[in-house]
PDB file of C-alpha atoms in Angstrom:
ATOM      1  CA  MET A   1      -3.786  38.415  18.212  1.00  0.00           C
ATOM      2  CA  MET A   2      -4.048  34.378  18.326  1.00  0.00           C
ATOM      3  CA  LYS A   3      -3.202  33.891  14.463  1.00  0.00           C
ATOM      4  CA  LYS A   4      -0.079  36.174  15.387  1.00  0.00           C
ATOM      5  CA  ILE A   5       1.179  33.956  18.684  1.00  0.00           C
ATOM      6  CA  ILE A   6       0.148  30.816  16.317  1.00  0.00           C
ATOM      7  CA  PHE A   7       2.325  31.827  13.450  1.00  0.00           C
ATOM      8  CA  GLY A   8       4.747  32.709  16.256  1.00  0.00           C
ATOM      9  CA  LEU A   9       4.783  29.315  17.855  1.00  0.00           C
ATOM     10  CA  PHE A  10       5.108  27.868  14.127  1.00  0.00           C
ATOM     11  CA  CYS A  11       8.194  29.567  12.951  1.00  0.00           C
ATOM     12  CA  LEU A  12      10.122  28.930  16.182  1.00  0.00           C
ATOM     13  CA  LEU A  13       9.364  25.559  15.668  1.00  0.00           C
ATOM     14  CA  TYR A  14       9.935  25.071  11.752  1.00  0.00           C
ATOM     15  CA  VAL A  15      13.716  26.617  12.792  1.00  0.00           C
ATOM     16  CA  GLN A  16      14.402  24.831  15.639  1.00  0.00           C
ATOM     17  CA  MET A  17      13.173  21.675  13.670  1.00  0.00           C
ATOM     18  CA  ALA A  18      16.048  22.763  10.585  1.00  0.00           C
ATOM     19  CA  SER A  19      18.561  23.167  13.165  1.00  0.00           C
ATOM     20  CA  ALA A  20      18.094  19.843  14.605  1.00  0.00           C
ATOM     21  CA  GLN A  21      18.740  18.584  11.004  1.00  0.00           C
ATOM     22  CA  LYS A  22      21.140  20.418  10.341  1.00  0.00           C
ATOM     23  CA  ASP A  23      23.046  19.364  14.026  1.00  0.00           C
ATOM     24  CA  SER A  24      22.403  15.468  13.217  1.00  0.00           C
ATOM     25  CA  LEU A  25      26.005  15.690  11.336  1.00  0.00           C
ATOM     26  CA  ALA A  26      28.555  15.741  13.029  1.00  0.00           C
ATOM     27  CA  PHE A  27      32.610  14.976  11.877  1.00  0.00           C
ATOM     28  CA  ASP A  28      34.695  12.335  12.515  1.00  0.00           C
ATOM     29  CA  GLU A  29      38.600  11.964  13.428  1.00  0.00           C
ATOM     30  CA  GLY A  30      39.355  12.690   9.729  1.00  0.00           C
ATOM     31  CA  ASP A  31      36.980  16.091   9.654  1.00  0.00           C
ATOM     32  CA  ASN A  32      34.728  14.087   7.589  1.00  0.00           C
ATOM     33  CA  TYR A  33      30.508  14.574   7.964  1.00  0.00           C
ATOM     34  CA  ILE A  34      28.807  11.845   9.746  1.00  0.00           C
ATOM     35  CA  TYR A  35      25.899  10.662  10.653  1.00  0.00           C
ATOM     36  CA  TYR A  36      26.850   7.910  13.387  1.00  0.00           C
ATOM     37  CA  ARG A  37      24.127   6.322  16.185  1.00  0.00           C
ATOM     38  CA  VAL A  38      24.212   3.096  18.756  1.00  0.00           C
ATOM     39  CA  ALA A  39      21.152   1.294  19.238  1.00  0.00           C
ATOM     40  CA  ASP A  40      20.281  -1.300  22.057  1.00  0.00           C
ATOM     41  CA  LYS A  41      18.310  -4.299  20.988  1.00  0.00           C
ATOM     42  CA  PRO A  42      17.878  -6.442  24.212  1.00  0.00           C
ATOM     43  CA  GLY A  43      16.800 -10.350  23.436  1.00  0.00           C
ATOM     44  CA  LEU A  44      18.526 -10.446  20.090  1.00  0.00           C
ATOM     45  CA  SER A  45      21.639 -11.625  18.791  1.00  0.00           C
ATOM     46  CA  ALA A  46      24.202 -10.719  16.711  1.00  0.00           C
ATOM     47  CA  ASP A  47      23.081 -13.005  13.582  1.00  0.00           C
ATOM     48  CA  THR A  48      19.176 -11.641  13.990  1.00  0.00           C
ATOM     49  CA  LEU A  49      20.571  -8.273  13.592  1.00  0.00           C
ATOM     50  CA  TYR A  50      22.531  -8.891  10.835  1.00  0.00           C
ATOM     51  CA  LYS A  51      19.922 -10.944   8.590  1.00  0.00           C
ATOM     52  CA  ARG A  52      17.611  -7.748   9.836  1.00  0.00           C
ATOM     53  CA  ALA A  53      19.881  -4.848   8.491  1.00  0.00           C
ATOM     54  CA  TRP A  54      21.212  -7.044   5.524  1.00  0.00           C
ATOM     55  CA  ASP A  55      17.342  -7.199   4.505  1.00  0.00           C
ATOM     56  CA  PHE A  56      17.285  -3.456   5.337  1.00  0.00           C
ATOM     57  CA  ALA A  57      19.852  -2.595   2.556  1.00  0.00           C
ATOM     58  CA  GLY A  58      18.792  -4.699   0.093  1.00  0.00           C
ATOM     59  CA  THR A  59      15.154  -3.158   0.484  1.00  0.00           C
ATOM     60  CA  PHE A  60      16.274   0.314   0.675  1.00  0.00           C
ATOM     61  CA  ASN A  61      18.819   0.569  -2.232  1.00  0.00           C
ATOM     62  CA  PRO A  62      17.403  -2.210  -4.778  1.00  0.00           C
ATOM     63  CA  SER A  63      19.919  -1.312  -7.243  1.00  0.00           C
ATOM     64  CA  VAL A  64      23.209  -2.182  -5.200  1.00  0.00           C
ATOM     65  CA  LYS A  65      23.512  -5.329  -3.448  1.00  0.00           C
ATOM     66  CA  PRO A  66      24.602  -4.957  -0.004  1.00  0.00           C
ATOM     67  CA  ALA A  67      28.717  -6.329   0.528  1.00  0.00           C
ATOM     68  CA  LYS A  68      29.730  -7.877   3.652  1.00  0.00           C
ATOM     69  CA  GLY A  69      32.693  -5.555   5.142  1.00  0.00           C
ATOM     70  CA  GLN A  70      35.654  -6.626   6.646  1.00  0.00           C
ATOM     71  CA  ALA A  71      34.671  -7.109  10.032  1.00  0.00           C
ATOM     72  CA  GLU A  72      32.562  -9.884  11.722  1.00  0.00           C
ATOM     73  CA  ASN A  73      28.638  -9.390  11.137  1.00  0.00           C
ATOM     74  CA  THR A  74      29.394  -5.687   8.820  1.00  0.00           C
ATOM     75  CA  LEU A  75      27.317  -4.460   5.609  1.00  0.00           C
ATOM     76  CA  ASN A  76      28.230  -2.099   3.266  1.00  0.00           C
ATOM     77  CA  THR A  77      25.771  -0.141   0.384  1.00  0.00           C
ATOM     78  CA  SER A  78      25.674   2.867  -0.746  1.00  0.00           C
ATOM     79  CA  GLY A  79      23.370   4.766  -2.574  1.00  0.00           C
ATOM     80  CA  LYS A  80      21.980   8.541  -4.043  1.00  0.00           C
ATOM     81  CA  MET A  81      19.740  11.267  -2.912  1.00  0.00           C
ATOM     82  CA  ILE A  82      18.752  14.847  -5.420  1.00  0.00           C
ATOM     83  CA  VAL A  83      19.289  17.674  -3.960  1.00  0.00           C
ATOM     84  CA  TYR A  84      17.411  21.026  -4.486  1.00  0.00           C
ATOM     85  CA  ASN A  85      18.369  24.707  -4.141  1.00  0.00           C
ATOM     86  CA  GLY A  86      16.587  27.765  -4.806  1.00  0.00           C
ATOM     87  CA  SER A  87      13.017  29.012  -2.745  1.00  0.00           C
ATOM     88  CA  SER A  88      10.086  26.317  -2.352  1.00  0.00           C
ATOM     89  CA  LEU A  89       8.518  28.145  -5.130  1.00  0.00           C
ATOM     90  CA  VAL A  90      11.004  28.145  -7.733  1.00  0.00           C
ATOM     91  CA  ARG A  91      13.278  24.591  -6.682  1.00  0.00           C
ATOM     92  CA  LYS A  92      15.622  23.193  -8.943  1.00  0.00           C
ATOM     93  CA  GLU A  93      17.505  20.020  -8.466  1.00  0.00           C
ATOM     94  CA  GLY A  94      20.879  21.117  -7.530  1.00  0.00           C
ATOM     95  CA  GLY A  95      23.056  18.256  -7.937  1.00  0.00           C
ATOM     96  CA  GLN A  96      22.979  14.142  -6.133  1.00  0.00           C
ATOM     97  CA  ILE A  97      24.479  13.407  -2.866  1.00  0.00           C
ATOM     98  CA  SER A  98      26.171   9.605  -3.124  1.00  0.00           C
ATOM     99  CA  TYR A  99      26.937   7.851   0.199  1.00  0.00           C
ATOM    100  CA  ILE A 100      27.645   5.098   2.067  1.00  0.00           C
ATOM    101  CA  ILE A 101      25.978   3.108   4.640  1.00  0.00           C
ATOM    102  CA  ASN A 102      27.868   0.521   7.066  1.00  0.00           C
ATOM    103  CA  ILE A 103      25.931  -1.643   9.886  1.00  0.00           C
ATOM    104  CA  GLN A 104      27.682  -3.011  12.205  1.00  0.00           C
ATOM    105  CA  THR A 105      26.168  -5.662  14.347  1.00  0.00           C
ATOM    106  CA  LYS A 106      26.472  -7.192  17.776  1.00  0.00           C
ATOM    107  CA  ASP A 107      24.679  -9.532  20.834  1.00  0.00           C
ATOM    108  CA  GLN A 108      21.564  -6.714  21.722  1.00  0.00           C
ATOM    109  CA  ARG A 109      22.819  -3.796  19.659  1.00  0.00           C
ATOM    110  CA  TYR A 110      23.309  -2.230  16.584  1.00  0.00           C
ATOM    111  CA  ARG A 111      25.649   0.856  15.171  1.00  0.00           C
ATOM    112  CA  TYR A 112      25.273   2.242  12.051  1.00  0.00           C
ATOM    113  CA  ARG A 113      26.989   5.109   9.970  1.00  0.00           C
ATOM    114  CA  ILE A 114      26.076   7.035   6.866  1.00  0.00           C
ATOM    115  CA  SER A 115      29.417   8.784   5.585  1.00  0.00           C
ATOM    116  CA  ASN A 116      31.492   9.730   2.278  1.00  0.00           C
ATOM    117  CA  PHE A 117      29.100  12.054   0.637  1.00  0.00           C
ATOM    118  CA  ILE A 118      30.312  13.490  -2.343  1.00  0.00           C
ATOM    119  CA  PHE A 119      27.872  16.065  -4.215  1.00  0.00           C
ATOM    120  CA  THR A 120      28.404  16.031  -8.140  1.00  0.00           C
ATOM    121  CA  PRO A 121      26.776  18.851  -8.968  1.00  0.00           C
ATOM    122  CA  TYR A 122      23.421  19.177 -12.442  1.00  0.00           C
ATOM    123  CA  GLN A 123      23.182  21.604 -15.011  1.00  0.00           C
ATOM    124  CA  ARG A 124      20.781  21.288 -18.061  1.00  0.00           C
ATOM    125  CA  ASP A 125      21.559  19.492 -20.789  1.00  0.00           C
ATOM    126  CA  ARG A 126      20.554  20.161 -24.464  1.00  0.00           C
ATOM    127  CA  PHE A 127      16.545  18.765 -23.881  1.00  0.00           C
ATOM    128  CA  GLY A 128      15.974  21.036 -20.950  1.00  0.00           C
ATOM    129  CA  ASN A 129      17.087  18.125 -18.362  1.00  0.00           C
ATOM    130  CA  MET A 130      18.593  18.157 -15.603  1.00  0.00           C
ATOM    131  CA  VAL A 131      21.575  16.134 -15.771  1.00  0.00           C
ATOM    132  CA  PRO A 132      24.866  15.710 -13.179  1.00  0.00           C
ATOM    133  CA  ILE A 133      28.172  17.321 -14.637  1.00  0.00           C
ATOM    134  CA  PRO A 134      31.072  14.854 -15.507  1.00  0.00           C
ATOM    135  CA  GLY A 135      33.560  14.928 -13.775  1.00  0.00           C
ATOM    136  CA  ILE A 136      32.920  17.037 -10.861  1.00  0.00           C
ATOM    137  CA  GLU A 137      33.122  15.338  -7.893  1.00  0.00           C
ATOM    138  CA  VAL A 138      33.167  17.954  -4.367  1.00  0.00           C
ATOM    139  CA  PRO A 139      33.484  16.358  -0.651  1.00  0.00           C
ATOM    140  CA  LEU A 140      30.549  17.564   1.322  1.00  0.00           C
ATOM    141  CA  GLU A 141      33.409  19.568   3.652  1.00  0.00           C
ATOM    142  CA  ARG A 142      34.355  21.326   0.491  1.00  0.00           C
ATOM    143  CA  ILE A 143      30.802  22.047  -0.628  1.00  0.00           C
ATOM    144  CA  ALA A 144      30.392  26.043   1.587  1.00  0.00           C
ATOM    145  CA  ALA A 145      33.347  26.884  -0.185  1.00  0.00           C
ATOM    146  CA  LYS A 146      33.087  26.602  -3.560  1.00  0.00           C
ATOM    147  CA  TYR A 147      29.092  26.958  -4.191  1.00  0.00           C
ATOM    148  CA  GLY A 148      28.400  29.560  -0.728  1.00  0.00           C
ATOM    149  CA  LYS A 149      26.807  28.879   2.482  1.00  0.00           C
ATOM    150  CA  LYS A 150      23.539  29.430   0.901  1.00  0.00           C
ATOM    151  CA  ASP A 151      23.619  26.504  -1.012  1.00  0.00           C
ATOM    152  CA  ALA A 152      25.802  24.736   1.460  1.00  0.00           C
ATOM    153  CA  ASP A 153      23.196  25.018   4.515  1.00  0.00           C
ATOM    154  CA  SER A 154      20.450  24.182   2.236  1.00  0.00           C
ATOM    155  CA  TYR A 155      22.203  20.876   1.535  1.00  0.00           C
ATOM    156  CA  LEU A 156      23.257  20.338   5.046  1.00  0.00           C
ATOM    157  CA  ASP A 157      19.383  20.235   5.651  1.00  0.00           C
ATOM    158  CA  GLN A 158      18.151  18.095   3.329  1.00  0.00           C
ATOM    159  CA  ILE A 159      20.935  15.081   4.245  1.00  0.00           C
ATOM    160  CA  GLY A 160      20.437  15.761   7.626  1.00  0.00           C
ATOM    161  CA  SER A 161      16.602  15.180   6.959  1.00  0.00           C
ATOM    162  CA  PHE A 162      17.141  12.313   4.372  1.00  0.00           C
ATOM    163  CA  CYS A 163      19.865  10.554   7.762  1.00  0.00           C
ATOM    164  CA  ILE A 164      16.938  11.464   9.754  1.00  0.00           C
ATOM    165  CA  ASN A 165      14.249   9.181   8.072  1.00  0.00           C
ATOM    166  CA  THR A 166      16.897   6.914   7.315  1.00  0.00           C
ATOM    167  CA  ALA A 167      17.388   5.658  10.785  1.00  0.00           C
ATOM    168  CA  ALA A 168      14.214   5.410  11.233  1.00  0.00           C
ATOM    169  CA  LYS A 169      13.549   2.852   8.140  1.00  0.00           C
ATOM    170  CA  LEU A 170      16.587   1.005   9.496  1.00  0.00           C
ATOM    171  CA  LYS A 171      14.519   1.357  13.076  1.00  0.00           C
ATOM    172  CA  GLN A 172      11.981   0.012  11.925  1.00  0.00           C
ATOM    173  CA  PHE A 173      12.407  -3.033   9.773  1.00  0.00           C
ATOM    174  CA  ILE A 174      15.622  -3.930  12.627  1.00  0.00           C
ATOM    175  CA  ASP A 175      12.161  -3.765  15.010  1.00  0.00           C
ATOM    176  CA  LYS A 176      10.020  -6.026  12.449  1.00  0.00           C
ATOM    177  CA  GLN A 177       9.589  -9.589  13.931  1.00  0.00           C
ATOM    178  CA  PRO A 178       9.370 -11.821  10.591  1.00  0.00           C
ATOM    179  CA  LEU A 179       6.349 -13.405   9.712  1.00  0.00           C
ATOM    180  CA  ALA A 180       5.753 -16.985  10.326  1.00  0.00           C
ATOM    181  CA  ASN A 181       5.143 -19.092   7.553  1.00  0.00           C
ATOM    182  CA  LYS A 182       2.582 -20.887   8.508  1.00  0.00           C
ATOM    183  CA  THR A 183       1.606 -24.201   6.394  1.00  0.00           C
ATOM    184  CA  GLU A 184      -2.209 -25.162   5.823  1.00  0.00           C
ATOM    185  CA  PRO A 185      -3.184 -28.699   5.717  1.00  0.00           C
ATOM    186  CA  VAL A 186      -3.181 -29.446   2.079  1.00  0.00           C
ATOM    187  CA  LYS A 187      -7.086 -30.442   2.319  1.00  0.00           C
ATOM    188  CA  LYS A 188      -7.093 -34.184   0.919  1.00  0.00           C
ATOM    189  CA  ILE A 189     -10.235 -35.146  -1.337  1.00  0.00           C
ATOM    190  CA  SER A 190     -11.127 -38.372  -1.001  1.00  0.00           C
ATOM    191  CA  THR A 191     -12.484 -39.598  -4.491  1.00  0.00           C
ATOM    192  CA  GLN A 192     -12.892 -43.552  -2.908  1.00  0.00           C
ATOM    193  CA  ASN A 193     -16.496 -42.664  -1.196  1.00  0.00           C
ATOM    194  CA  TRP A 194     -19.047 -40.776  -3.128  1.00  0.00           C
TER     195      TRP A 194
END
């Protein structure tokens, strides 16, 4: 009896977590998927927040250098993530999702948005490796019509989970206090007295 109750609670928690990840993505004014948050950081200036956000963008995806945005204290960076399809035992790479992260800072607050999700499907090459199909890019908003609801829901869950994890990493970078450089006095040896 106790096993059934624990199993039921576990299933309920799992379903709730999966739906929360999908619900984390919203639509913007142009009906595009977006992950958008505003966070307050009392006591920190816009320049400090911008520097920490720049450090985050540089370490989050080292292969892409962050770019300065059009507005003041704004930066953009981009990246790619792999999404999987199939059941948990027989999973394979379904494709890759490219995205853009935009971070803006003001005095004592910052906002970030992860958007412009583009899906590139994968196929097997002659060596059995999964590689992107060249020339096919599908916006995330049209993925359900092109690849089916089951795959689209799976991809949305994975993207939602990725966005939540990225937001946690950004918050950790913003909260982190930079280490003060302690200069130790140089020990000088007197060669005059021996």
